[in-house]
Short mmCIF file of C-alpha atoms in Angstrom, two decimals:
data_model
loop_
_atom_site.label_atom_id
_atom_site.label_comp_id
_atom_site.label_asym_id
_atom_site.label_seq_id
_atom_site.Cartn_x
_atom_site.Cartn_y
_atom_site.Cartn_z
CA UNK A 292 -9.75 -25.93 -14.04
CA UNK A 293 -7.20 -25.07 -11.46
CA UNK A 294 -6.32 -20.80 -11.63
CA UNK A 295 -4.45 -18.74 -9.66
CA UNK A 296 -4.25 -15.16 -9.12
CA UNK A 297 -0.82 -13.02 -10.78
CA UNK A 298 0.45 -9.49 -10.83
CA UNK A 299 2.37 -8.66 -13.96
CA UNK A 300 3.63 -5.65 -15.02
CA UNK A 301 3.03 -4.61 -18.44
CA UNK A 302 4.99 -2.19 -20.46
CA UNK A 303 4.93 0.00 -16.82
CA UNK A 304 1.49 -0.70 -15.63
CA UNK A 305 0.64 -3.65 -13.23
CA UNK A 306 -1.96 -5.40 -14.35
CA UNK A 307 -3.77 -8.42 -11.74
CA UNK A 308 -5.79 -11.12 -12.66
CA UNK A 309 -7.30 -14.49 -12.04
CA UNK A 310 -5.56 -17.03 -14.88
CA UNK A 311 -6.08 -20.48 -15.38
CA UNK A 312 -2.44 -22.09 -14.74
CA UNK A 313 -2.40 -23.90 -17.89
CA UNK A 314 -2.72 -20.54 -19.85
CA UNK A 315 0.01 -18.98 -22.01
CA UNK A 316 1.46 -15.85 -21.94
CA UNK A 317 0.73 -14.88 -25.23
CA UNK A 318 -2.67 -15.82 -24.37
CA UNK A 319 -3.08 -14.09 -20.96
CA UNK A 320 -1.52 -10.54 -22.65
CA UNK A 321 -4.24 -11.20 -25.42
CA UNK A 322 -7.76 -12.63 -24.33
CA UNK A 323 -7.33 -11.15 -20.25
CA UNK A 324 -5.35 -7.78 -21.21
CA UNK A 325 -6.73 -7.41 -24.83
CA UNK A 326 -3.46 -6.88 -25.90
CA UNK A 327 -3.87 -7.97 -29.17
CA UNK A 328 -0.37 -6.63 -30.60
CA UNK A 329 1.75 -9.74 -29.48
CA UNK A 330 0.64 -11.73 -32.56
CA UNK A 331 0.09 -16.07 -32.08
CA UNK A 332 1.81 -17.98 -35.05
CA UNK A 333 3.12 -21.23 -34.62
CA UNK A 334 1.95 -21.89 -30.84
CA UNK A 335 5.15 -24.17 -30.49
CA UNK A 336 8.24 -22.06 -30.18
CA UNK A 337 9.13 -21.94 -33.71
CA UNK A 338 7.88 -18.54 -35.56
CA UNK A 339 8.80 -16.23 -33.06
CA UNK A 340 5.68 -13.95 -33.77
CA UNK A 341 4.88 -14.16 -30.33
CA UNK A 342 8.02 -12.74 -29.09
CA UNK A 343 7.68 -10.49 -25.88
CA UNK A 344 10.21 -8.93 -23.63
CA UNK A 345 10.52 -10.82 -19.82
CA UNK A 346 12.37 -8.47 -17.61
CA UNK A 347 14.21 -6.94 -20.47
CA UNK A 348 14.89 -10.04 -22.22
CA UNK A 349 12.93 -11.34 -24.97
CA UNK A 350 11.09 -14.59 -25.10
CA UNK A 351 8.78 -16.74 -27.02
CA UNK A 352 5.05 -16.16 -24.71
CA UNK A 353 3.88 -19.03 -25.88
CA UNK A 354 6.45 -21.00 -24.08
CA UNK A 355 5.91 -19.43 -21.48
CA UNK A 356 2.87 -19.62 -18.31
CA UNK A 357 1.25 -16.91 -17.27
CA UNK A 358 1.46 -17.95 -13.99
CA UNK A 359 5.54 -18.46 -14.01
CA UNK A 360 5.35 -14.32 -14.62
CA UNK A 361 3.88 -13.24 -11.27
CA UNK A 362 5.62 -10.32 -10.20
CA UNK A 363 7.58 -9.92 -13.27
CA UNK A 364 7.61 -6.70 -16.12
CA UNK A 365 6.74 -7.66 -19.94
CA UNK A 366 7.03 -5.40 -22.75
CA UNK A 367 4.97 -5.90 -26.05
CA UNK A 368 5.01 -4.13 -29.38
CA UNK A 369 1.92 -1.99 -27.42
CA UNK A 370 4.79 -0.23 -25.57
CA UNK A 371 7.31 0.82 -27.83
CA UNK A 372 5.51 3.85 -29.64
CA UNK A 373 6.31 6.77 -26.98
CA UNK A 374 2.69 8.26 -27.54
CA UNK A 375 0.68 5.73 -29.98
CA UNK A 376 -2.61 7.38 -28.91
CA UNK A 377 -1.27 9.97 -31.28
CA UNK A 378 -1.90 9.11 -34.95
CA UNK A 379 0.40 11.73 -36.19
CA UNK A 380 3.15 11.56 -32.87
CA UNK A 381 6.24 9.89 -34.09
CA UNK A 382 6.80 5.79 -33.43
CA UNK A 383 9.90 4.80 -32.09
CA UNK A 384 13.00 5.41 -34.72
CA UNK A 385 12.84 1.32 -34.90
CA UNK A 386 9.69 1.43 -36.14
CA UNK A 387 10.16 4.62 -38.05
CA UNK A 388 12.96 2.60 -39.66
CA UNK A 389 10.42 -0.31 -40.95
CA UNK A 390 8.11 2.03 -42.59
CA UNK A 391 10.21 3.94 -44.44
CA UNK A 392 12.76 0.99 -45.68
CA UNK A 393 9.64 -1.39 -46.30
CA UNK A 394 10.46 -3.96 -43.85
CA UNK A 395 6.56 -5.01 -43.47
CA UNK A 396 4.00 -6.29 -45.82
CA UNK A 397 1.58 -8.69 -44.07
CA UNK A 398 2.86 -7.73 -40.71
CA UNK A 399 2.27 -10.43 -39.04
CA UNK A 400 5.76 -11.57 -37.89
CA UNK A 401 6.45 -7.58 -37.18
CA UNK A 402 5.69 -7.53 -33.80
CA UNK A 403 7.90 -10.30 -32.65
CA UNK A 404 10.63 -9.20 -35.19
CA UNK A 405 11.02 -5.61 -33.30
CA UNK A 406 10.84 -6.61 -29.73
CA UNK A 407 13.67 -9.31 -31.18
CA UNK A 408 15.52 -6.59 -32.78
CA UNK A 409 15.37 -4.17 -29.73
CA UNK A 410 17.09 -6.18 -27.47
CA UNK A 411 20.29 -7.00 -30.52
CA UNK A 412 20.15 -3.11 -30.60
CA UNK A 413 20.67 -2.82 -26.67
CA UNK A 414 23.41 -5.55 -26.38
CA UNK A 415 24.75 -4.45 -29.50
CA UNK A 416 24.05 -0.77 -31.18
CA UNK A 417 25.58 -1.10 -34.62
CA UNK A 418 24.99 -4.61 -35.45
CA UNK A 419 26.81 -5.84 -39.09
CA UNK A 420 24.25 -7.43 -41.32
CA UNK A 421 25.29 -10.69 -40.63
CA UNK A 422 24.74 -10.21 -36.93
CA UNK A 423 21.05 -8.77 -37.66
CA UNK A 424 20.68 -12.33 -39.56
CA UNK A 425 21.15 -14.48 -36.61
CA UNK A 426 19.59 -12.38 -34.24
CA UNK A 427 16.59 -12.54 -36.27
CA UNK A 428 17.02 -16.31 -37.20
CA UNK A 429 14.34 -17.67 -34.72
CA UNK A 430 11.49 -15.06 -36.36
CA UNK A 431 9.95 -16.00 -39.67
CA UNK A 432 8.78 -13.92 -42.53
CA UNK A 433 6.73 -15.12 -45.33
CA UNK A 434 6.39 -11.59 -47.06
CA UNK A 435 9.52 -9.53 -46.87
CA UNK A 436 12.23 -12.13 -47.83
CA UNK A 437 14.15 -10.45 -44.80
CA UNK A 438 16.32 -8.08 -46.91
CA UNK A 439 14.72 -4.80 -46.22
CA UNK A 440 14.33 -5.88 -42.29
CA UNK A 441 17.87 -6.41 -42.40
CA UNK A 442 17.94 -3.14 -43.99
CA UNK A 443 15.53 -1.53 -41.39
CA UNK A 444 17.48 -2.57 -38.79
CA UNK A 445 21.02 -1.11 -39.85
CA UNK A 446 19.06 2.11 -40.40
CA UNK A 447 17.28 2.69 -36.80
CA UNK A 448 20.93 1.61 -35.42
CA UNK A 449 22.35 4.60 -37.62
CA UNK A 450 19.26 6.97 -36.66
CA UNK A 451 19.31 6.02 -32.87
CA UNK A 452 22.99 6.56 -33.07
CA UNK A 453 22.46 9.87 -34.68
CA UNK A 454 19.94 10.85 -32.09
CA UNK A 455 21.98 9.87 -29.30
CA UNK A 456 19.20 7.76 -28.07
CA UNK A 457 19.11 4.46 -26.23
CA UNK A 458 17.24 1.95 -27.81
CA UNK B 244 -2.23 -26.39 -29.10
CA UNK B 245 -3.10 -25.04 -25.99
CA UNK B 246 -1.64 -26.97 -22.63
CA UNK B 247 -3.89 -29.51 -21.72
CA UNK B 248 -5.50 -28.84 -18.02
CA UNK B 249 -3.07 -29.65 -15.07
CA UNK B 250 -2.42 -28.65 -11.66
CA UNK B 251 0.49 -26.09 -11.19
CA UNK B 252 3.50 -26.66 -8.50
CA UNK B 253 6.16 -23.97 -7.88
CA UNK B 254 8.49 -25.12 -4.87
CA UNK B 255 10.77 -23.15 -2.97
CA UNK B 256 13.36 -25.65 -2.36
CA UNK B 257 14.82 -28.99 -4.08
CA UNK B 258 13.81 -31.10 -0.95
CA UNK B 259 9.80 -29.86 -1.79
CA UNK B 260 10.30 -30.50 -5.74
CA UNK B 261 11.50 -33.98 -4.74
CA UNK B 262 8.64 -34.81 -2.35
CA UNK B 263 6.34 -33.41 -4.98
CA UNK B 264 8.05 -35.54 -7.60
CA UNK B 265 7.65 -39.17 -5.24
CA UNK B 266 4.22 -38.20 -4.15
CA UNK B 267 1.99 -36.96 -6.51
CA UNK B 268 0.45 -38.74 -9.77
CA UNK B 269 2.09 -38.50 -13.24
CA UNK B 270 3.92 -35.38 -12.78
CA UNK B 271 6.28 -33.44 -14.82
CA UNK B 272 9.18 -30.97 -14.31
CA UNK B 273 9.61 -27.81 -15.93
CA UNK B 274 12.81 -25.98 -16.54
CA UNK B 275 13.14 -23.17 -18.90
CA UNK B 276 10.17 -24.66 -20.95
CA UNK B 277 11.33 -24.61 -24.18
CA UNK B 278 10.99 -28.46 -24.48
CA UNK B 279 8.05 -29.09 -22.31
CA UNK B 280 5.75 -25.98 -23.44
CA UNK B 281 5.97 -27.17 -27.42
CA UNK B 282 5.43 -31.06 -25.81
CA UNK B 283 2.32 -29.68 -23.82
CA UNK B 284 0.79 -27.73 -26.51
CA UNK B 285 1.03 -29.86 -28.84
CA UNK B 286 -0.07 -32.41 -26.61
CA UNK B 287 2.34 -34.74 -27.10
CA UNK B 288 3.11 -35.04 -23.01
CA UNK B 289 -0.48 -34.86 -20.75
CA UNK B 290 0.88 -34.56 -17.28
CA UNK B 291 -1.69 -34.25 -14.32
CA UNK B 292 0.95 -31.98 -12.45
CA UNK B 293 3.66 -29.20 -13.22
CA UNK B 294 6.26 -28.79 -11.17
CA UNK B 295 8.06 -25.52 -11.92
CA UNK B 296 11.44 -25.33 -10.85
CA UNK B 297 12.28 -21.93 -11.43
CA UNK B 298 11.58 -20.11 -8.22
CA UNK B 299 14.18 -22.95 -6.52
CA UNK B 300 17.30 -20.67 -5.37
CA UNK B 301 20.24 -22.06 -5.86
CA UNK B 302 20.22 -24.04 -8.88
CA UNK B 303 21.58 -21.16 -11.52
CA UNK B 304 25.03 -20.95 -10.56
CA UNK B 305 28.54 -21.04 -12.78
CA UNK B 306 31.81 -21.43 -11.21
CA UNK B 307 35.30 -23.50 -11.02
CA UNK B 308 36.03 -25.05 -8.06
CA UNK B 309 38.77 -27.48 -7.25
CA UNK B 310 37.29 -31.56 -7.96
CA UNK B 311 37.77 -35.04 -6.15
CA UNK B 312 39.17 -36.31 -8.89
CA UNK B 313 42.27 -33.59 -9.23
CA UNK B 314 42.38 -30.30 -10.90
CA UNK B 315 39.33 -28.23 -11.40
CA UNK B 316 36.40 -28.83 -12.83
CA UNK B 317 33.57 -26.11 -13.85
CA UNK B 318 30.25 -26.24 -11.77
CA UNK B 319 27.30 -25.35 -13.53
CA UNK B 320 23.77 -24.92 -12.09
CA UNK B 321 20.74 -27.40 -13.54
CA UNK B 322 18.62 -24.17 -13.61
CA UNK B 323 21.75 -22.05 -15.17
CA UNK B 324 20.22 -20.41 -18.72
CA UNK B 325 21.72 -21.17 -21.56
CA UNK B 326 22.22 -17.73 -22.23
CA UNK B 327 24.33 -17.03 -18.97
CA UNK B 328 26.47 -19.86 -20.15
CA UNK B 329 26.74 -17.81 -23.63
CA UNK B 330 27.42 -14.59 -21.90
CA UNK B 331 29.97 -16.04 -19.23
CA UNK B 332 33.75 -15.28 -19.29
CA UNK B 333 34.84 -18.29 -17.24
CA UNK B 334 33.27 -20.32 -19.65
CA UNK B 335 34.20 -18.87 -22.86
CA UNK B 336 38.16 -18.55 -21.08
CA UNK B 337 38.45 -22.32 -19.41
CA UNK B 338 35.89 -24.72 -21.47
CA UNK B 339 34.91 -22.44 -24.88
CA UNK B 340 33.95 -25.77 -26.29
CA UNK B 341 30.59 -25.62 -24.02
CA UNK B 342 30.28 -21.40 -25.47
CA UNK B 343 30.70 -22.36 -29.28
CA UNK B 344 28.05 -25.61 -28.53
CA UNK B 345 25.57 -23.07 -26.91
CA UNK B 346 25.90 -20.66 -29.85
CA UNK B 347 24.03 -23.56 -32.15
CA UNK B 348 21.69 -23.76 -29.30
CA UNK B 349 17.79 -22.87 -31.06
CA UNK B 350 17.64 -18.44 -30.98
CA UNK B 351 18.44 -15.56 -28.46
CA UNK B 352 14.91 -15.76 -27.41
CA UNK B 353 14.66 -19.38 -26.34
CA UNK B 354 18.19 -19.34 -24.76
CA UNK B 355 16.89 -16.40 -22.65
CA UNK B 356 14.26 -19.05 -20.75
CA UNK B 357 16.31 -22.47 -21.66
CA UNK B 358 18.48 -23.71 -18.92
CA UNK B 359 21.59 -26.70 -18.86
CA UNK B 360 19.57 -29.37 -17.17
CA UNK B 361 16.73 -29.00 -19.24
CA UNK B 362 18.19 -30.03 -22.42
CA UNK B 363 20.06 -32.65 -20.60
CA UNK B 364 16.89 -33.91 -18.94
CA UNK B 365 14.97 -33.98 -22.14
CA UNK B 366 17.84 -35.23 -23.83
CA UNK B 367 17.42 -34.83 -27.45
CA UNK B 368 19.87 -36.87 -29.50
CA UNK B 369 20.53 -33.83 -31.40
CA UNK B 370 21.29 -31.70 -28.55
CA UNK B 371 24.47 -29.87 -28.45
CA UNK B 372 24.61 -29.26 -24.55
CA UNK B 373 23.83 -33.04 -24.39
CA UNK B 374 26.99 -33.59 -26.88
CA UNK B 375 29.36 -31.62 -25.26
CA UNK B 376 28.75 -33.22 -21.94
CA UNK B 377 29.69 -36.35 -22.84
CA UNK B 378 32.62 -35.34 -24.67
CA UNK B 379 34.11 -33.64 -21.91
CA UNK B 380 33.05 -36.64 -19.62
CA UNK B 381 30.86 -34.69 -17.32
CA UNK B 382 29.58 -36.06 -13.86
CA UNK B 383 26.12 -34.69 -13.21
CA UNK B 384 24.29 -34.87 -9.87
CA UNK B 385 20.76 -36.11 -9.36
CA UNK B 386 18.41 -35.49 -6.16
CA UNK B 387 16.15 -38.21 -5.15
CA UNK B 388 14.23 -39.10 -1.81
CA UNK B 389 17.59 -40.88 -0.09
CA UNK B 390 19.97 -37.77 -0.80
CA UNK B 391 22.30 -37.10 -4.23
CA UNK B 392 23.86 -39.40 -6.56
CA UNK B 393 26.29 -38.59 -9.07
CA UNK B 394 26.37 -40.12 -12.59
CA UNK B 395 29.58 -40.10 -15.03
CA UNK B 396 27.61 -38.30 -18.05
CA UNK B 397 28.57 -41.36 -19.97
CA UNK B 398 25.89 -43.49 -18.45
CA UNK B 399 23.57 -41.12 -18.33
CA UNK B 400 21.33 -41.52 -21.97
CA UNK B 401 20.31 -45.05 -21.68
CA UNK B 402 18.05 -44.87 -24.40
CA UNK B 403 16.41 -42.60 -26.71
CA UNK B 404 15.63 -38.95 -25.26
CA UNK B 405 15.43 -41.07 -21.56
CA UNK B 406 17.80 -40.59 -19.07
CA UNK B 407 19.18 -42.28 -16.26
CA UNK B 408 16.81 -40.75 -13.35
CA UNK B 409 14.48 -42.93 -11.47
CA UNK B 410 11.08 -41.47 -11.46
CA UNK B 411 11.49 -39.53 -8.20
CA UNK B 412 14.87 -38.04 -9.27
CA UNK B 413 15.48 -34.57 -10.27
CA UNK B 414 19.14 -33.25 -11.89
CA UNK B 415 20.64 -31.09 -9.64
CA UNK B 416 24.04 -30.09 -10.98
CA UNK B 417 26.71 -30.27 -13.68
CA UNK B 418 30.09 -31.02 -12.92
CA UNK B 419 32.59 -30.70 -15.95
CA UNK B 420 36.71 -31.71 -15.22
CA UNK B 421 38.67 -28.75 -16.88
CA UNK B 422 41.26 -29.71 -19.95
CA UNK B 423 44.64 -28.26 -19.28
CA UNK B 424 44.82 -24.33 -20.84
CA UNK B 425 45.63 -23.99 -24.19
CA UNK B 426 44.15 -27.81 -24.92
CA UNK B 427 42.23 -27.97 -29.02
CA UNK B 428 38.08 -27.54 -29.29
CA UNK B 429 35.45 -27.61 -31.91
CA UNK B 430 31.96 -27.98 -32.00
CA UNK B 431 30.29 -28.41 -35.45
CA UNK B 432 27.10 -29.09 -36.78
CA UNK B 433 25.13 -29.67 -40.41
CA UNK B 434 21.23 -28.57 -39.69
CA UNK B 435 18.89 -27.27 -42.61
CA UNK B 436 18.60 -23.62 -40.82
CA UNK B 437 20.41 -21.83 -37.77
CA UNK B 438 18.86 -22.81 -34.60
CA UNK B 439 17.86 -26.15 -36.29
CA UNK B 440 18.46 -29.16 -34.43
CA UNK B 441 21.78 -30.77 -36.13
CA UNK B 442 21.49 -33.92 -38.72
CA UNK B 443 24.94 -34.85 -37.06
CA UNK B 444 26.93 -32.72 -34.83
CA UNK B 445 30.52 -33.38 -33.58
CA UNK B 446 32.51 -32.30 -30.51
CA UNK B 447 36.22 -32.26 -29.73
CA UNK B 448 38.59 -31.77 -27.68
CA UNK B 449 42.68 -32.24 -28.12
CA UNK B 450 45.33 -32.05 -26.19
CA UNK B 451 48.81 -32.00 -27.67
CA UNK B 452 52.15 -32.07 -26.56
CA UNK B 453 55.38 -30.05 -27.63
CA UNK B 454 56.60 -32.62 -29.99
CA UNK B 455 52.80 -32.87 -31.64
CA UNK B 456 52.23 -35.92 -29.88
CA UNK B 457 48.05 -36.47 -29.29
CA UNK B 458 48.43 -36.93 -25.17
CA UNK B 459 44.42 -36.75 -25.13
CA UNK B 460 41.51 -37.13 -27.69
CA UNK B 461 37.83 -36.78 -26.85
CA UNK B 462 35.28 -36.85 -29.98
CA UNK B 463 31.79 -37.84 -29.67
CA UNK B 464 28.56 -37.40 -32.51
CA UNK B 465 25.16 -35.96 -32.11
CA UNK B 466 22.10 -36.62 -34.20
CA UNK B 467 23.49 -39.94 -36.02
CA UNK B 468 22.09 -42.30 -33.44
CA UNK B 469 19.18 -42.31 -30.88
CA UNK B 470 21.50 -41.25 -28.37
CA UNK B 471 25.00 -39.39 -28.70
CA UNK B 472 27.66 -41.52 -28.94
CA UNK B 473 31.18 -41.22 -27.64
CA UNK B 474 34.05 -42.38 -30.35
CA UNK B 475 36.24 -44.68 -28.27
CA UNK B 476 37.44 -46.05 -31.36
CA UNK B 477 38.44 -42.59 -33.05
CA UNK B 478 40.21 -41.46 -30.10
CA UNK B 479 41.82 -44.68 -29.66
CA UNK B 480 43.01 -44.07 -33.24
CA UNK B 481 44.33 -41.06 -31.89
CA UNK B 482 46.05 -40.66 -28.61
CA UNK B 483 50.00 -41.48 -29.21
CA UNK B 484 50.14 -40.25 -32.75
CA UNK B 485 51.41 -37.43 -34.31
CA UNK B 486 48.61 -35.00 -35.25
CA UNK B 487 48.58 -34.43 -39.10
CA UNK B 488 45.42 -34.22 -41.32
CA UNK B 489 45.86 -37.56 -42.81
CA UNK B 490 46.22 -39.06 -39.31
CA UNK B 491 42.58 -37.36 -38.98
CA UNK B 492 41.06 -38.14 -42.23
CA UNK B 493 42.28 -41.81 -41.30
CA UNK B 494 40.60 -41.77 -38.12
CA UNK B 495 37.47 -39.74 -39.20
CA UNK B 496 36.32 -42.58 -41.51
CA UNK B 497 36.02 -45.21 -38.35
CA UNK B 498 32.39 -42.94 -38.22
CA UNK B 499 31.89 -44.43 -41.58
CA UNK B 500 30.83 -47.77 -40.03
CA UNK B 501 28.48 -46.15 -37.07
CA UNK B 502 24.83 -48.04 -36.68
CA UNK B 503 23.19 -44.36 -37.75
CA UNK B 504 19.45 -43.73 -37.94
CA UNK B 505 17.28 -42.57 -41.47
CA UNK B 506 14.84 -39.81 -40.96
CA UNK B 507 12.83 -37.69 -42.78
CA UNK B 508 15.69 -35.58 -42.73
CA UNK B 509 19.38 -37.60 -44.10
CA UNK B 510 19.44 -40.96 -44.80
CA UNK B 511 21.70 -43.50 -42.74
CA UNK B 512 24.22 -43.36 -45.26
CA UNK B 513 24.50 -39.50 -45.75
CA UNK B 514 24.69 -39.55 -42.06
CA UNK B 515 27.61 -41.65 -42.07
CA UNK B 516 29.00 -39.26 -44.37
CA UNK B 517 28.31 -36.30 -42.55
CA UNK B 518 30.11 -37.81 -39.40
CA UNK B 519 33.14 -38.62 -40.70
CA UNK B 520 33.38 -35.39 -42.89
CA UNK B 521 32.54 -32.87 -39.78
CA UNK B 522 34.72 -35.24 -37.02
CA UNK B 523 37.80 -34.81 -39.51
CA UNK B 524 37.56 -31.07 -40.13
CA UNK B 525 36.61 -30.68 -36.25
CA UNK B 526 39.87 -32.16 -35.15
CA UNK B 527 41.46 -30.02 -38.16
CA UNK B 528 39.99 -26.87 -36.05
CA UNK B 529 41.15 -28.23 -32.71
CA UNK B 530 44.44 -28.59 -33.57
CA UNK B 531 44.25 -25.19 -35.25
CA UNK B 532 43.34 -23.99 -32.23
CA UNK B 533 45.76 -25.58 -29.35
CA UNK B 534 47.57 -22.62 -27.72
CA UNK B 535 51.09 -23.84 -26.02
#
């Protein structure tokens, strides 16, 4: 098996290893990094549990080589608490916004659903309904029925607004 | 559905993808991936080689530039992301028919990583890029080992999801001929879900004169046959008349009689149906929206 050796930054801290080039992203972040937060659904594109953040731009990882992100940043779900060491330290007000508006059962799809959701909420910080909809068209839920994501989401754009805080 | 085992490529120039592409064994290209990655894990494609395209400079590029054949045409990039083709103002101002196909284009996250030539390459009956390239009769430009060739966009599916590239060809570039400002557009599609590949999508453009004369008529159908088709015969019905719904409804139902294909998803006649009824209110919307 052919491998090759890749730097990749993740969520801040650079991280070098020795993958096989036919191995995934989602993969590489969760069998070599033990990263086991980006979840592995549909392995085809379609579920968007996988999705990750590529230089501030989310993507599906399992469409994506690990070796095509050499020198490149990734963020996963395992960044976006501010201290998640901390049992009792706040999340971020995203994810403060799906616990208290129920927008996880399972939680399977949540991962990929908030990394989806934080990049609508940096291009666009009060999102209608509708517009939360289609940006979360490409993830799929199986417990939730969507509503109280949808509902999530409106609420962290009202709390970050209220906190002045960036995404 | 993991990739099967292959050897990796990532060349630094179009020249080295090309000599990789007419050298080595059963190799394949890789664009934005989100094509080739689901065809890999899933196994469906087995390629001994990869050659990744994206660390090629030079290929992601949009911009108008004056063309051979008079006026200006819009240059696009074979490595351009689709979602810098959603995000860009010289699109959306001089060919928003290419923005409102994009917007049907899968999710956020796979137009992040999926580029123009990629969907052209892989060529997907279904695909709206695909679609509106042929409607606005697009010249795209292929690299082989004896220097580039351009192809009118029209002869470029020759059959299902293959294009017209020899083996040792790569696409290059996208040329597209600008419609005069304030000319009619509408891209529409019927698919189960957003993001969905389309059962049958339509494209058109319209250009109109002062009296309401059609001076110009371009309408062509995704997803009804194994490749896209242009709709001489609707234009035809077109171009001269005066535009008026019934003169569209009239000319709609010449998709009636189109050869379509039956699929687990619409049957041949319900995608007859579907063509005529979105190529009549498409040209409805065009019209609606021709600014004079």
């Amino acid at each position: 098996m052919e491998s090759r050796k890749i730097t990749v930054t993740v969520n801040g801290q650079a991280h070098t290893r020795d993958v096989e080039t036919r191995m995934t992203l989602a993969d590489f972040l969760r069998h070599d990094l033990g990263m086991t937060g980006t979840h592995v659904g549909c392995e085809h594109g379609v579920c968007g549990a996988c999705t990750i953040l590529l230089d501030g731009r989310t993507a599906r990882s399992c469409l994506t080589l690990a070796v095509q992100t050499d020198g490149h940043a990734i963020d996963t779900i395992e960044g976006m608490a501010p201290n998640p060491k901390d049992k009792t330290a706040p999340m971020h007000p995203l994810q403060e916004a799906f616990r208290d508006n129920h927008a996880l059962q399972c939680g399977f799809c949540t991962p990929g659903m908030l990394t989806t959701i934080i990049e609508l909420l940096r291009d666009n910080p009060e999102p209608s309904a509708d517009e939360v909809r289609i940006a979360i068209s490409g993830n799929l839920c199986r417990c939730t029925g969507y509503q109280t994501i949808v509902a999530a989401t409106l609420d962290a754009a009202k709390r970050l607004k209220a906190e002045g805080r960036k995404p | 559905m993991k990739p099967p085992p292959f050897s990796y490529h990532d060349p630094r120039t179009v020249a080295e993808a090309v000599s990789l592409l007419s050298t080595l064994e059963n190799p394949k290209l890789l664009a934005g991936g989100q094509s080739l990655m689901p065809m890999l894990n899933m196994r469906f494609v087995l390629p001994d080689h990869v050659i990744d395209l994206g660390k090629i400079d030079g290929l992601a590029y949009i911009r108008e530039a004056p063309s051979k054949e008079g006026g200006n045409a819009l240059e696009i990039g074979a490595m351009t992301r689709q979602r810098d083709i959603e995000f860009s103002e010289l699109i959306a101002a001089k060919h928003p028919l290419l923005r409102e196909g994009i917007l049907n284009v899968g999710h956020r996250q796979t137009r992040n990583r999926g580029t123009i030539g990629g969907s052209l390459c892989h060529l997907d009956p279904a695909a709206e890029q695909v679609l509106v390239c042929l409607a606005s009769d697009a010249i795209v430009t292929a690299a082989g080992p004896n220097g580039e060739r351009a192809i009118p966009f029209r002869e470029f599916p020759l059959a299902y999801m293959t294009p017209n590239l020899e083996p040792d060809e790569m696409l290059i570039g996208i040329k597209i001929p600008l419609w005069p400002a304030g000319h009619g557009y509408s891209f529409l599609e019927f698919a189960r879900r957003h993001g969905d590949f389309a059962v049958v999508s339509v494209a058109a453009l319209l250009d109109v004169d002062a009296g309401g004369i059609i001076k110009r008529a371009a309408v062509a159908l995704g997803g009804v046959a194994a490749v896209p088709l242009r709709m001489d015969a609707v234009e035809a019905r077109l171009v001269g008349q005066k535009a008026s719904e019934e003169l569209f409804r009239d000319a709609a139902e010449i998709c009636r009689a189109i050869d379509a294909v039956a699929d687990v998803h619409a049957t041949v006649e319900y995608r007859q149906h579907l063509a005529a009824v979105l190529t009549r209110r498409a040209l409805v919307q065009a019209l609606a929206k021709v600014k004079r």
